[in-house]
Short mmCIF file of C-alpha atoms and ligand atoms in Angstrom, two decimals:
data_model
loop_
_atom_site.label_atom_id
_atom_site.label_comp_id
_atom_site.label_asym_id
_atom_site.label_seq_id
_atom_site.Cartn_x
_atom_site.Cartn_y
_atom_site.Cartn_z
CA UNK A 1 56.68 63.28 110.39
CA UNK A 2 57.01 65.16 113.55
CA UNK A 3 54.03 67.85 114.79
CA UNK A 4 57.11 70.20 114.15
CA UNK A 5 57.33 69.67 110.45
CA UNK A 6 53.27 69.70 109.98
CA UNK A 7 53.37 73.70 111.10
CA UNK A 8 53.05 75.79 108.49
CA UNK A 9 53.37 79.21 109.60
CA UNK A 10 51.24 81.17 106.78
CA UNK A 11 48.48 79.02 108.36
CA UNK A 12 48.66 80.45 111.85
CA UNK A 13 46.91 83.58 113.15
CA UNK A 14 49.09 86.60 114.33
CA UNK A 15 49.32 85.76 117.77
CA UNK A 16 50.09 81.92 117.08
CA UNK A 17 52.62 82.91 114.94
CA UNK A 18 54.71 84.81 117.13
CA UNK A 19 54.24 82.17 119.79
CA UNK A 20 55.62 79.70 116.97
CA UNK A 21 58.32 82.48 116.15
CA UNK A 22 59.24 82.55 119.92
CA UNK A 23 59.57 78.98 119.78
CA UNK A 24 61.23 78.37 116.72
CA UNK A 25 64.49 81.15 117.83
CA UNK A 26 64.47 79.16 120.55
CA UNK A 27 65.26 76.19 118.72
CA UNK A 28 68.07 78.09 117.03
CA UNK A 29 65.82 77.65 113.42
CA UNK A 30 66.81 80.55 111.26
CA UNK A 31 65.01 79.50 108.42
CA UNK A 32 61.90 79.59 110.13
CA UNK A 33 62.04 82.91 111.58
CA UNK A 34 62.90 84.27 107.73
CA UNK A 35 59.97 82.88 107.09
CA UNK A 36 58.19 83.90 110.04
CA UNK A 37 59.28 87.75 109.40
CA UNK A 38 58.29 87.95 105.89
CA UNK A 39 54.73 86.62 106.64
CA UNK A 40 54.19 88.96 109.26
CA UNK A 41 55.18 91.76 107.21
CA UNK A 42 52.89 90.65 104.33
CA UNK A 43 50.39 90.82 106.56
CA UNK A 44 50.89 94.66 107.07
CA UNK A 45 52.65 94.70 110.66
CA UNK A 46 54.96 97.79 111.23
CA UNK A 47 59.10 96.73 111.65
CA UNK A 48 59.47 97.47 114.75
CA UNK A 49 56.38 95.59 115.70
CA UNK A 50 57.71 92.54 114.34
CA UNK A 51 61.20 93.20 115.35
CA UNK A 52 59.84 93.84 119.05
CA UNK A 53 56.93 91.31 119.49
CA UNK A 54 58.19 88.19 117.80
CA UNK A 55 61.69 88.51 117.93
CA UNK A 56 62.82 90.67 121.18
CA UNK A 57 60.67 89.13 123.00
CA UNK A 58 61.45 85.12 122.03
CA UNK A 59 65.09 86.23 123.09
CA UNK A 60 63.76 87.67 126.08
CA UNK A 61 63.04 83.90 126.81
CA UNK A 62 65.65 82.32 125.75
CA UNK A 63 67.92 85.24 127.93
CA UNK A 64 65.95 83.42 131.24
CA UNK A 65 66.45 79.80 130.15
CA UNK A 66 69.89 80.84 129.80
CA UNK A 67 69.91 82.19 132.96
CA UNK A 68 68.59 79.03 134.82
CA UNK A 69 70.90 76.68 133.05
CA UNK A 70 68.47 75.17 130.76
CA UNK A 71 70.15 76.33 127.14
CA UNK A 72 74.00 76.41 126.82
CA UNK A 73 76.09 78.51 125.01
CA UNK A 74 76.09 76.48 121.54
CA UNK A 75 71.80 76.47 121.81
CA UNK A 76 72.19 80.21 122.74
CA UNK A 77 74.43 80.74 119.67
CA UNK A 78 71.65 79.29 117.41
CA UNK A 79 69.36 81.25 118.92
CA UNK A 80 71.19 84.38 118.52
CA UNK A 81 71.49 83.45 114.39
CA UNK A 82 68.18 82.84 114.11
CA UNK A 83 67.55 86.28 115.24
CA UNK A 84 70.02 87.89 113.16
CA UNK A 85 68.02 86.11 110.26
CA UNK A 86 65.24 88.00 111.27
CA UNK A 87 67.11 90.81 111.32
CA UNK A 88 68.66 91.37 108.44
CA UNK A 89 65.21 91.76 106.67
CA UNK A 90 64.38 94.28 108.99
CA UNK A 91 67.75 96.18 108.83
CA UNK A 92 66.69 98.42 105.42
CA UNK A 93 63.02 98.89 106.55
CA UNK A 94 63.96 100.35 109.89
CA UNK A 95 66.77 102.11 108.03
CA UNK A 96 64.18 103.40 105.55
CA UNK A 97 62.98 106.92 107.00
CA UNK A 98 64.52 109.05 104.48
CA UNK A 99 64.68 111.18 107.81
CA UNK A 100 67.54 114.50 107.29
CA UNK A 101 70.90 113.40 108.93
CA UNK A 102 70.60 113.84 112.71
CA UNK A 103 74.24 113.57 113.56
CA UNK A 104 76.87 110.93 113.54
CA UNK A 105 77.54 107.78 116.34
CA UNK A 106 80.34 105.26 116.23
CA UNK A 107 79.11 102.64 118.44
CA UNK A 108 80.75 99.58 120.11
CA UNK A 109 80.49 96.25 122.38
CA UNK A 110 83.24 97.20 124.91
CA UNK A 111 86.37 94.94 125.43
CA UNK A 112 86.08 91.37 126.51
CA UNK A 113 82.59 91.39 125.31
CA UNK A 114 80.89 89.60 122.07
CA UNK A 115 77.34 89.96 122.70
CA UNK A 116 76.36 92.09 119.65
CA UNK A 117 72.61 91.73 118.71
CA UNK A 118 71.57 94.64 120.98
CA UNK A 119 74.38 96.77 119.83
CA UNK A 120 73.01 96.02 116.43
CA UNK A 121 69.51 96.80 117.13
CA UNK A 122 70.75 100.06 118.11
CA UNK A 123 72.49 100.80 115.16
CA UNK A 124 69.52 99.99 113.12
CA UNK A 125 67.49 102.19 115.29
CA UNK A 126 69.79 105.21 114.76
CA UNK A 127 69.83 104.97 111.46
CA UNK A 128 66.29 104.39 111.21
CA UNK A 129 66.44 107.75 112.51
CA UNK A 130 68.30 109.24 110.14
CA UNK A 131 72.16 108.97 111.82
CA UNK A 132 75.09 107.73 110.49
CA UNK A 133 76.45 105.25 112.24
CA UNK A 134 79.92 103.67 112.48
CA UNK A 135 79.94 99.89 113.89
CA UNK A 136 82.97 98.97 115.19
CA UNK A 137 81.66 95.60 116.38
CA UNK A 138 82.50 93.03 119.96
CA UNK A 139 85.21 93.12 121.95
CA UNK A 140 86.77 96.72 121.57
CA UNK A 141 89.63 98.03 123.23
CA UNK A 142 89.92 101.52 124.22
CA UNK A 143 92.25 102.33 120.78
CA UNK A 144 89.43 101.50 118.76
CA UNK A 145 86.94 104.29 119.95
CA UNK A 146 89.56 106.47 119.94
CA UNK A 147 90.72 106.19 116.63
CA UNK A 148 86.86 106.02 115.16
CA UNK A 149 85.83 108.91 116.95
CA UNK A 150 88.55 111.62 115.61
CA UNK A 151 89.06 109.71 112.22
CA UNK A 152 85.05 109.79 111.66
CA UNK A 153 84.30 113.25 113.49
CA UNK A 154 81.47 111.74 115.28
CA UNK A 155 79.38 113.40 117.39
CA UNK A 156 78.16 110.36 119.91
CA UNK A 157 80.39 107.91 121.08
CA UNK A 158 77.96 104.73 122.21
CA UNK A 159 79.12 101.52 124.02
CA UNK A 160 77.08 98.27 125.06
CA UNK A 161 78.05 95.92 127.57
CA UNK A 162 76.30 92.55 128.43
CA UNK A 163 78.30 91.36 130.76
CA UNK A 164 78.75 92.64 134.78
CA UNK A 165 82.73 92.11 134.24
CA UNK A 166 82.91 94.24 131.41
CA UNK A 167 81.08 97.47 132.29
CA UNK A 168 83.40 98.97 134.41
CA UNK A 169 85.32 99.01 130.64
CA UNK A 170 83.07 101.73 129.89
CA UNK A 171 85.02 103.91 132.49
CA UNK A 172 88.59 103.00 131.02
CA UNK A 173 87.01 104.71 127.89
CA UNK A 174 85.68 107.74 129.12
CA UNK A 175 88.50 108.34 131.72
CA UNK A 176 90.70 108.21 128.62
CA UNK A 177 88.27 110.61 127.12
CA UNK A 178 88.87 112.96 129.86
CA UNK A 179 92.71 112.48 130.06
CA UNK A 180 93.04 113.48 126.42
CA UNK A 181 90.84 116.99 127.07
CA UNK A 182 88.24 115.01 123.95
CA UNK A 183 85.26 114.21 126.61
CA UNK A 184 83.11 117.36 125.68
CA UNK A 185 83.20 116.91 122.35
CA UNK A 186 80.92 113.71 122.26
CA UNK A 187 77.93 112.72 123.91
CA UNK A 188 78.31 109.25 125.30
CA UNK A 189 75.60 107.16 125.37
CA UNK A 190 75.57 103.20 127.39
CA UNK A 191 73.53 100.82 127.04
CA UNK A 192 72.77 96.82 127.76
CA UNK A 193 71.53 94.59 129.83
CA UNK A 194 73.19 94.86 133.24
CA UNK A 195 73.49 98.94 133.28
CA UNK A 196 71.50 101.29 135.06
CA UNK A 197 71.19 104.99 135.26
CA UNK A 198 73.43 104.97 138.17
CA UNK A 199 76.07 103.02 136.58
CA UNK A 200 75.91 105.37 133.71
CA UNK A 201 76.04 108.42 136.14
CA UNK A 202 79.19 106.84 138.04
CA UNK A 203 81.52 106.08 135.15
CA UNK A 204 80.46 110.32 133.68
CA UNK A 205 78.27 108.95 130.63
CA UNK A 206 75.78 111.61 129.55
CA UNK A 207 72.94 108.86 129.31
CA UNK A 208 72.26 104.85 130.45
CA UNK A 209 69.83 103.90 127.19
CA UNK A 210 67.62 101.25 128.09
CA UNK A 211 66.69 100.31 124.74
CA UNK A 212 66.90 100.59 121.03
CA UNK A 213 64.12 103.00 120.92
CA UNK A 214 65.23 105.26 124.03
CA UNK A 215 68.84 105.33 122.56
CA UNK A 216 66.83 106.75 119.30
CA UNK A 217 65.07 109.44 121.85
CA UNK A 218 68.15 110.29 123.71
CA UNK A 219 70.58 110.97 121.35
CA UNK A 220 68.11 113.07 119.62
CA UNK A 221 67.72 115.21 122.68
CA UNK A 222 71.35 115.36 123.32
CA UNK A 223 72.29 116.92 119.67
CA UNK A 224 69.30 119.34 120.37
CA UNK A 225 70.85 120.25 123.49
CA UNK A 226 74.09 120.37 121.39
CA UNK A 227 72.97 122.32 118.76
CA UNK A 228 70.98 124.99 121.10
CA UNK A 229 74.77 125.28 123.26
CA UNK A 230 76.44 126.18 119.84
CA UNK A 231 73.48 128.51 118.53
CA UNK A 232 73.51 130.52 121.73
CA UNK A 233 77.74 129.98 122.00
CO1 B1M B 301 75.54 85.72 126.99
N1 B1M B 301 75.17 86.32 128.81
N2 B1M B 301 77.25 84.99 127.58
N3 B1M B 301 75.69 85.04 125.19
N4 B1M B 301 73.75 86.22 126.75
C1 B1M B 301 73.97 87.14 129.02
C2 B1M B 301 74.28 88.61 128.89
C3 B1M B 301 73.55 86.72 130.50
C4 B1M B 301 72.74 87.80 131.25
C5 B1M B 301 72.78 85.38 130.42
C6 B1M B 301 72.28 84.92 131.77
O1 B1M B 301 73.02 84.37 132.54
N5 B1M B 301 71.03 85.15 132.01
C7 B1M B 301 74.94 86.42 131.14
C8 B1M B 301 75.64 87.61 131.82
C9 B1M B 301 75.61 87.52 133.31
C10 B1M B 301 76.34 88.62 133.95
O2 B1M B 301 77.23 89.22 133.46
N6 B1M B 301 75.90 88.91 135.14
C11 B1M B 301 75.71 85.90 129.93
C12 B1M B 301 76.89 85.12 130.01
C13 B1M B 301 77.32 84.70 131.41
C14 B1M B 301 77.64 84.76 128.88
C15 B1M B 301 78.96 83.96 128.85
C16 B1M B 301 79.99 84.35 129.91
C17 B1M B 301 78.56 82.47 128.93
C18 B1M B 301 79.72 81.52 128.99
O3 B1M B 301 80.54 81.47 128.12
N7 B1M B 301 79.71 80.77 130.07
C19 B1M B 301 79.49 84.26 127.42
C20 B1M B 301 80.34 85.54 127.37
C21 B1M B 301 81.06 85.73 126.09
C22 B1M B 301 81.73 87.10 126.05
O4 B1M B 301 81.08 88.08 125.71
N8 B1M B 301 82.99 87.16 126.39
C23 B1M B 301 78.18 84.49 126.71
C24 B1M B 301 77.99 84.21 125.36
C25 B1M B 301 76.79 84.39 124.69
C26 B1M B 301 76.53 83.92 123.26
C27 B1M B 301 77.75 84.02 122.35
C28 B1M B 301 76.07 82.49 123.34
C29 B1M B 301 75.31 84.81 122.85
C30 B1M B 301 75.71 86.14 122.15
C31 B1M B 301 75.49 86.10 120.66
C32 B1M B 301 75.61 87.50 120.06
O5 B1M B 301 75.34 88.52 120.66
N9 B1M B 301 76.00 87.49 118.81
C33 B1M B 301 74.73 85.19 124.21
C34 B1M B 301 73.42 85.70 124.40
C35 B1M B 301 72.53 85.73 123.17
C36 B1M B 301 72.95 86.15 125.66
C37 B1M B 301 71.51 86.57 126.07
C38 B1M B 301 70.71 85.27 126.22
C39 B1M B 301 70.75 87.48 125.17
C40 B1M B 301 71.44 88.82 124.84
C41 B1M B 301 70.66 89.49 123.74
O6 B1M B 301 71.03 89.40 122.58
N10 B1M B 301 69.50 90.09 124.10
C42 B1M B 301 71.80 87.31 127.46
C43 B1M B 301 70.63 87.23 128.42
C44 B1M B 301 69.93 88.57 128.59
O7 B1M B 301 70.43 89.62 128.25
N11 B1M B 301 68.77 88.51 129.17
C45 B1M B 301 73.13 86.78 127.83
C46 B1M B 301 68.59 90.69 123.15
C47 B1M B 301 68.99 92.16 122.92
C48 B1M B 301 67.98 92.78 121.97
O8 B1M B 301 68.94 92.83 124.16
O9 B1M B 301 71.45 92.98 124.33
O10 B1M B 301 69.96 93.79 126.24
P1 B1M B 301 70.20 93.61 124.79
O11 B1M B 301 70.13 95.04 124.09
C49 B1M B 301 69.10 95.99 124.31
C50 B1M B 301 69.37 96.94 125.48
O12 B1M B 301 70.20 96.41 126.48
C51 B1M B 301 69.92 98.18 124.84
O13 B1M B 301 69.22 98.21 123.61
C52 B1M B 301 69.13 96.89 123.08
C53 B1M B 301 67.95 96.79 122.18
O14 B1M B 301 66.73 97.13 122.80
N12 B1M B 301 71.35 98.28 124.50
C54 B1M B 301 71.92 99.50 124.22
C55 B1M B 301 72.30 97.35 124.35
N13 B1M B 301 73.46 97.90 123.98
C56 B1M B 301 73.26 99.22 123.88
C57 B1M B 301 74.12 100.26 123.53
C58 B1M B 301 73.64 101.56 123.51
C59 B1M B 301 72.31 101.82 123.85
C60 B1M B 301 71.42 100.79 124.21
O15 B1M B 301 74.51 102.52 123.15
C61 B1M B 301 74.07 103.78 122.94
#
Protein backbone atom coordinates (compact mmCIF):
# COMPACT_ATOMS: atom_id res chain seq x y z
CA UNK A 1 0.00 0.00 0.00
CA UNK A 2 1.26 3.31 -1.05
CA UNK A 3 1.51 6.50 1.68
CA UNK A 4 -1.18 7.75 -0.88
CA UNK A 5 -3.79 5.19 -0.08
CA UNK A 6 -3.03 5.33 3.93
CA UNK A 7 -4.48 9.22 3.87
CA UNK A 8 -7.60 9.47 5.10
CA UNK A 9 -8.79 12.86 4.78
CA UNK A 10 -11.49 13.05 7.78
CA UNK A 11 -8.26 12.46 9.78
CA UNK A 12 -6.44 15.61 8.75
CA UNK A 13 -6.75 19.06 10.32
CA UNK A 14 -8.17 21.99 8.16
CA UNK A 15 -5.11 23.25 6.90
CA UNK A 16 -3.66 19.64 6.03
CA UNK A 17 -6.58 19.00 4.30
CA UNK A 18 -6.57 21.60 1.85
CA UNK A 19 -2.88 21.01 1.31
CA UNK A 20 -4.03 17.25 0.58
CA UNK A 21 -7.01 18.79 -1.52
CA UNK A 22 -4.40 20.92 -3.47
CA UNK A 23 -2.56 17.89 -4.05
CA UNK A 24 -5.04 15.49 -4.82
CA UNK A 25 -6.69 18.08 -8.01
CA UNK A 26 -3.45 18.02 -8.93
CA UNK A 27 -3.38 14.47 -9.43
CA UNK A 28 -6.56 14.79 -11.47
CA UNK A 29 -8.45 12.58 -8.33
CA UNK A 30 -12.06 13.62 -8.42
CA UNK A 31 -13.14 11.31 -5.98
CA UNK A 32 -11.00 12.65 -3.49
CA UNK A 33 -11.82 16.18 -3.75
CA UNK A 34 -15.81 15.01 -3.36
CA UNK A 35 -14.68 13.79 -0.50
CA UNK A 36 -12.49 16.47 0.46
CA UNK A 37 -15.49 19.14 -0.07
CA UNK A 38 -18.03 17.40 1.89
CA UNK A 39 -15.70 17.08 4.96
CA UNK A 40 -14.87 20.54 4.94
CA UNK A 41 -18.32 21.55 4.82
CA UNK A 42 -19.27 19.23 7.73
CA UNK A 43 -16.94 20.87 9.50
CA UNK A 44 -18.89 24.25 9.21
CA UNK A 45 -16.64 26.16 6.51
CA UNK A 46 -18.62 28.79 4.42
CA UNK A 47 -18.84 27.77 0.25
CA UNK A 48 -16.99 30.11 -0.92
CA UNK A 49 -14.31 29.41 1.60
CA UNK A 50 -13.99 26.02 0.45
CA UNK A 51 -14.57 26.80 -3.11
CA UNK A 52 -11.70 29.57 -2.81
CA UNK A 53 -9.09 28.04 -0.37
CA UNK A 54 -8.97 24.40 -1.37
CA UNK A 55 -10.04 24.41 -4.72
CA UNK A 56 -9.08 27.92 -6.53
CA UNK A 57 -6.20 27.90 -5.13
CA UNK A 58 -4.87 24.01 -5.95
CA UNK A 59 -5.71 25.17 -9.63
CA UNK A 60 -3.86 28.18 -9.08
CA UNK A 61 -0.93 25.59 -8.93
CA UNK A 62 -1.58 23.45 -11.26
CA UNK A 63 -2.21 26.85 -13.79
CA UNK A 64 1.93 27.45 -13.01
CA UNK A 65 3.03 23.82 -13.49
CA UNK A 66 1.19 24.15 -16.59
CA UNK A 67 2.85 27.06 -17.39
CA UNK A 68 6.46 25.66 -16.92
CA UNK A 69 5.79 22.52 -18.84
CA UNK A 70 5.57 20.21 -16.00
CA UNK A 71 1.65 18.93 -16.47
CA UNK A 72 0.28 18.45 -20.05
CA UNK A 73 -2.90 18.92 -21.35
CA UNK A 74 -4.42 15.29 -20.55
CA UNK A 75 -3.00 15.84 -16.53
CA UNK A 76 -4.53 19.38 -16.84
CA UNK A 77 -7.82 17.85 -18.06
CA UNK A 78 -7.96 15.64 -14.89
CA UNK A 79 -7.28 18.33 -12.96
CA UNK A 80 -9.89 20.48 -14.32
CA UNK A 81 -12.62 17.33 -13.52
CA UNK A 82 -11.56 16.99 -10.33
CA UNK A 83 -12.48 20.50 -9.75
CA UNK A 84 -15.70 20.38 -11.37
CA UNK A 85 -16.35 17.47 -8.80
CA UNK A 86 -15.88 19.85 -6.27
CA UNK A 87 -17.97 21.99 -7.82
CA UNK A 88 -20.95 20.66 -8.44
CA UNK A 89 -21.56 20.29 -4.60
CA UNK A 90 -20.98 23.75 -4.25
CA UNK A 91 -23.14 24.89 -7.26
CA UNK A 92 -26.75 24.87 -5.08
CA UNK A 93 -25.12 26.25 -1.86
CA UNK A 94 -23.65 29.26 -3.57
CA UNK A 95 -26.87 29.36 -5.58
CA UNK A 96 -28.80 29.25 -2.28
CA UNK A 97 -29.35 33.06 -1.25
CA UNK A 98 -32.94 33.21 -1.82
CA UNK A 99 -31.64 36.83 -2.73
CA UNK A 100 -34.75 38.97 -5.02
CA UNK A 101 -33.80 38.69 -8.79
CA UNK A 102 -31.05 41.24 -9.54
CA UNK A 103 -31.27 41.16 -13.28
CA UNK A 104 -30.51 38.74 -16.01
CA UNK A 105 -26.74 37.71 -17.72
CA UNK A 106 -26.17 35.32 -20.59
CA UNK A 107 -22.62 34.57 -20.27
CA UNK A 108 -20.04 32.87 -22.57
CA UNK A 109 -16.32 31.48 -23.26
CA UNK A 110 -15.69 33.43 -26.52
CA UNK A 111 -14.87 31.59 -29.85
CA UNK A 112 -11.92 29.32 -30.20
CA UNK A 113 -11.87 28.98 -26.52
CA UNK A 114 -12.87 25.84 -24.14
CA UNK A 115 -11.58 26.83 -20.90
CA UNK A 116 -14.89 26.92 -18.90
CA UNK A 117 -14.35 26.44 -15.09
CA UNK A 118 -13.97 30.21 -14.48
CA UNK A 119 -16.86 31.02 -16.66
CA UNK A 120 -18.67 28.60 -14.45
CA UNK A 121 -17.60 29.96 -11.24
CA UNK A 122 -19.05 33.07 -12.42
CA UNK A 123 -22.24 31.82 -13.17
CA UNK A 124 -22.51 30.28 -9.83
CA UNK A 125 -21.53 33.50 -8.32
CA UNK A 126 -24.31 35.45 -10.10
CA UNK A 127 -26.72 33.36 -9.22
CA UNK A 128 -25.59 33.09 -5.82
CA UNK A 129 -26.55 36.55 -6.04
CA UNK A 130 -29.76 36.23 -7.01
CA UNK A 131 -29.39 36.61 -11.20
CA UNK A 132 -30.53 34.56 -13.73
CA UNK A 133 -28.15 33.41 -15.74
CA UNK A 134 -28.04 31.93 -19.26
CA UNK A 135 -24.79 29.64 -20.01
CA UNK A 136 -24.11 29.35 -23.35
CA UNK A 137 -20.90 27.41 -22.73
CA UNK A 138 -16.91 27.28 -24.78
CA UNK A 139 -16.19 28.22 -27.91
CA UNK A 140 -18.98 30.80 -28.99
CA UNK A 141 -19.25 32.54 -32.07
CA UNK A 142 -20.57 35.93 -32.32
CA UNK A 143 -24.34 34.40 -33.50
CA UNK A 144 -24.62 32.84 -30.32
CA UNK A 145 -24.61 36.03 -28.03
CA UNK A 146 -26.59 37.55 -30.34
CA UNK A 147 -29.31 35.33 -30.53
CA UNK A 148 -29.27 34.71 -26.44
CA UNK A 149 -29.25 38.19 -25.71
CA UNK A 150 -32.59 39.38 -27.70
CA UNK A 151 -34.26 35.83 -27.39
CA UNK A 152 -33.61 35.96 -23.39
CA UNK A 153 -33.97 39.90 -22.89
CA UNK A 154 -30.92 39.96 -20.83
CA UNK A 155 -29.67 42.71 -19.29
CA UNK A 156 -25.64 41.79 -19.10
CA UNK A 157 -23.96 40.25 -21.78
CA UNK A 158 -20.59 38.53 -20.06
CA UNK A 159 -17.68 36.84 -21.95
CA UNK A 160 -14.45 34.97 -20.58
CA UNK A 161 -11.45 34.40 -22.43
CA UNK A 162 -8.36 32.31 -21.30
CA UNK A 163 -6.45 32.48 -23.98
CA UNK A 164 -4.21 35.77 -25.43
CA UNK A 165 -5.44 34.66 -29.12
CA UNK A 166 -8.89 34.76 -28.31
CA UNK A 167 -9.55 38.07 -26.52
CA UNK A 168 -9.43 40.29 -29.21
CA UNK A 169 -12.89 37.98 -29.98
CA UNK A 170 -14.39 39.98 -27.38
CA UNK A 171 -14.18 43.06 -29.79
CA UNK A 172 -15.80 41.14 -32.85
CA UNK A 173 -18.75 40.90 -30.31
CA UNK A 174 -19.16 44.20 -29.13
CA UNK A 175 -18.30 45.91 -32.50
CA UNK A 176 -21.23 43.82 -33.73
CA UNK A 177 -23.07 45.15 -30.78
CA UNK A 178 -22.47 48.57 -31.92
CA UNK A 179 -23.12 47.93 -35.69
CA UNK A 180 -26.59 46.64 -34.89
CA UNK A 181 -27.49 50.08 -32.66
CA UNK A 182 -28.03 46.93 -29.47
CA UNK A 183 -24.68 48.08 -27.45
CA UNK A 184 -26.59 50.32 -24.86
CA UNK A 185 -28.93 48.05 -24.03
CA UNK A 186 -26.53 45.61 -22.12
CA UNK A 187 -23.85 46.03 -19.81
CA UNK A 188 -20.89 43.95 -20.87
CA UNK A 189 -18.88 42.55 -18.49
CA UNK A 190 -15.05 40.47 -19.38
CA UNK A 191 -13.38 38.52 -17.53
CA UNK A 192 -10.33 35.74 -17.36
CA UNK A 193 -7.11 35.23 -16.96
CA UNK A 194 -5.10 37.23 -19.49
CA UNK A 195 -7.50 40.55 -19.43
CA UNK A 196 -6.91 43.68 -17.84
CA UNK A 197 -8.78 46.83 -17.27
CA UNK A 198 -7.16 48.27 -20.24
CA UNK A 199 -8.01 45.52 -22.48
CA UNK A 200 -11.52 45.81 -21.30
CA UNK A 201 -11.43 49.68 -21.85
CA UNK A 202 -9.95 49.17 -25.53
CA UNK A 203 -12.39 46.69 -27.01
CA UNK A 204 -15.65 49.40 -25.21
CA UNK A 205 -16.60 46.75 -22.37
CA UNK A 206 -18.26 48.54 -19.45
CA UNK A 207 -16.08 46.43 -16.92
CA UNK A 208 -12.71 43.87 -16.94
CA UNK A 209 -14.00 41.47 -13.78
CA UNK A 210 -11.16 40.04 -12.15
CA UNK A 211 -12.94 37.44 -10.40
CA UNK A 212 -16.02 35.53 -9.52
CA UNK A 213 -16.71 37.70 -6.62
CA UNK A 214 -15.92 41.21 -8.37
CA UNK A 215 -18.10 40.09 -11.40
CA UNK A 216 -20.85 39.57 -8.43
CA UNK A 217 -19.94 43.39 -7.23
CA UNK A 218 -19.86 44.86 -10.63
CA UNK A 219 -22.75 43.83 -12.21
CA UNK A 220 -24.59 44.79 -9.18
CA UNK A 221 -23.34 48.32 -9.50
CA UNK A 222 -23.96 48.46 -13.13
CA UNK A 223 -27.92 47.56 -12.85
CA UNK A 224 -27.93 50.22 -9.99
CA UNK A 225 -26.49 52.59 -12.28
CA UNK A 226 -29.09 51.18 -14.76
CA UNK A 227 -31.92 51.38 -12.78
CA UNK A 228 -31.08 55.08 -11.31
CA UNK A 229 -30.64 56.19 -15.51
CA UNK A 230 -34.26 54.82 -16.06
CA UNK A 231 -35.77 56.25 -12.66
CA UNK A 232 -34.46 59.71 -13.42
CA UNK A 233 -35.14 59.02 -17.59
CO1 LIG B 1 -5.36 25.99 -20.76
N1 LIG B 1 -4.19 27.55 -20.87
N2 LIG B 1 -4.96 25.57 -22.62
N3 LIG B 1 -6.38 24.39 -20.45
N4 LIG B 1 -5.32 26.43 -18.94
C1 LIG B 1 -4.16 28.45 -19.72
C2 LIG B 1 -5.19 29.55 -19.84
C3 LIG B 1 -2.66 29.00 -19.76
C4 LIG B 1 -2.47 30.38 -19.12
C5 LIG B 1 -1.74 27.93 -19.13
C6 LIG B 1 -0.30 28.38 -19.08
O1 LIG B 1 0.40 28.30 -20.05
N5 LIG B 1 0.11 28.82 -17.92
C7 LIG B 1 -2.38 28.98 -21.30
C8 LIG B 1 -2.73 30.28 -22.06
C9 LIG B 1 -1.53 31.06 -22.46
C10 LIG B 1 -1.87 32.25 -23.25
O2 LIG B 1 -2.84 32.37 -23.91
N6 LIG B 1 -1.00 33.21 -23.14
C11 LIG B 1 -3.24 27.80 -21.74
C12 LIG B 1 -3.06 27.10 -22.96
C13 LIG B 1 -1.86 27.51 -23.80
C14 LIG B 1 -3.93 26.08 -23.38
C15 LIG B 1 -3.88 25.29 -24.70
C16 LIG B 1 -3.57 26.12 -25.95
C17 LIG B 1 -2.85 24.16 -24.48
C18 LIG B 1 -2.58 23.31 -25.68
O3 LIG B 1 -3.46 22.69 -26.22
N7 LIG B 1 -1.32 23.31 -26.04
C19 LIG B 1 -5.30 24.67 -24.78
C20 LIG B 1 -6.30 25.60 -25.46
C21 LIG B 1 -7.60 24.96 -25.78
C22 LIG B 1 -8.61 25.99 -26.29
O4 LIG B 1 -9.25 26.66 -25.49
N8 LIG B 1 -8.73 26.11 -27.58
C23 LIG B 1 -5.61 24.58 -23.31
C24 LIG B 1 -6.43 23.60 -22.76
C25 LIG B 1 -6.72 23.48 -21.42
C26 LIG B 1 -7.47 22.30 -20.80
C27 LIG B 1 -8.57 21.75 -21.70
C28 LIG B 1 -6.47 21.22 -20.51
C29 LIG B 1 -7.96 22.91 -19.44
C30 LIG B 1 -9.37 23.55 -19.51
C31 LIG B 1 -10.43 22.69 -18.88
C32 LIG B 1 -11.72 23.48 -18.70
O5 LIG B 1 -11.77 24.68 -18.53
N9 LIG B 1 -12.80 22.72 -18.72
C33 LIG B 1 -6.96 24.05 -19.25
C34 LIG B 1 -6.74 24.69 -18.00
C35 LIG B 1 -7.46 24.10 -16.80
C36 LIG B 1 -5.89 25.82 -17.87
C37 LIG B 1 -5.41 26.54 -16.58
C38 LIG B 1 -4.33 25.64 -15.97
C39 LIG B 1 -6.42 26.84 -15.51
C40 LIG B 1 -7.63 27.67 -15.96
C41 LIG B 1 -8.64 27.67 -14.85
O6 LIG B 1 -9.59 26.91 -14.88
N10 LIG B 1 -8.38 28.47 -13.80
C42 LIG B 1 -4.85 27.90 -17.18
C43 LIG B 1 -3.73 28.50 -16.34
C44 LIG B 1 -4.17 29.76 -15.61
O7 LIG B 1 -5.18 30.37 -15.90
N11 LIG B 1 -3.36 30.15 -14.67
C45 LIG B 1 -4.64 27.56 -18.60
C46 LIG B 1 -9.20 28.51 -12.60
C47 LIG B 1 -10.33 29.53 -12.79
C48 LIG B 1 -11.13 29.60 -11.50
O8 LIG B 1 -9.75 30.80 -13.04
O9 LIG B 1 -10.40 30.78 -15.47
O10 LIG B 1 -8.98 32.67 -14.52
P1 LIG B 1 -10.06 31.68 -14.35
O11 LIG B 1 -11.40 32.45 -13.96
C49 LIG B 1 -11.48 33.44 -12.95
C50 LIG B 1 -11.20 34.86 -13.46
O12 LIG B 1 -10.35 34.92 -14.58
C51 LIG B 1 -12.56 35.45 -13.70
O13 LIG B 1 -13.32 34.85 -12.67
C52 LIG B 1 -12.95 33.48 -12.55
C53 LIG B 1 -13.26 32.99 -11.18
O14 LIG B 1 -12.63 33.74 -10.17
N12 LIG B 1 -13.28 35.21 -14.96
C54 LIG B 1 -14.35 35.99 -15.31
C55 LIG B 1 -13.13 34.27 -15.90
N13 LIG B 1 -14.05 34.40 -16.86
C56 LIG B 1 -14.83 35.44 -16.52
C57 LIG B 1 -15.94 36.00 -17.16
C58 LIG B 1 -16.56 37.10 -16.57
C59 LIG B 1 -16.07 37.63 -15.38
C60 LIG B 1 -14.96 37.08 -14.72
O15 LIG B 1 -17.63 37.59 -17.22
C61 LIG B 1 -18.39 38.55 -16.63
Amino acid sequence: MSDEEDIVLSELNDEDLTLQMHDDLYDGLADEIHEGVNILLGRGWEPYKVLTEALVEGMRIVGIDFRDGILFVPEVLMAANAMKAGMAILKPLLAESGAPQMGKMVIGTVKGDIHDIGKNLVGMMMEGAGFEVVDLGINNPVENYLEALEKENADILGMSALLTTTMPYMKVVIDTLIEQGTRSEFVVLVGGAPLNEAFADSVGADAYCRDAAVAVETAKTWMAKRQGSALAG
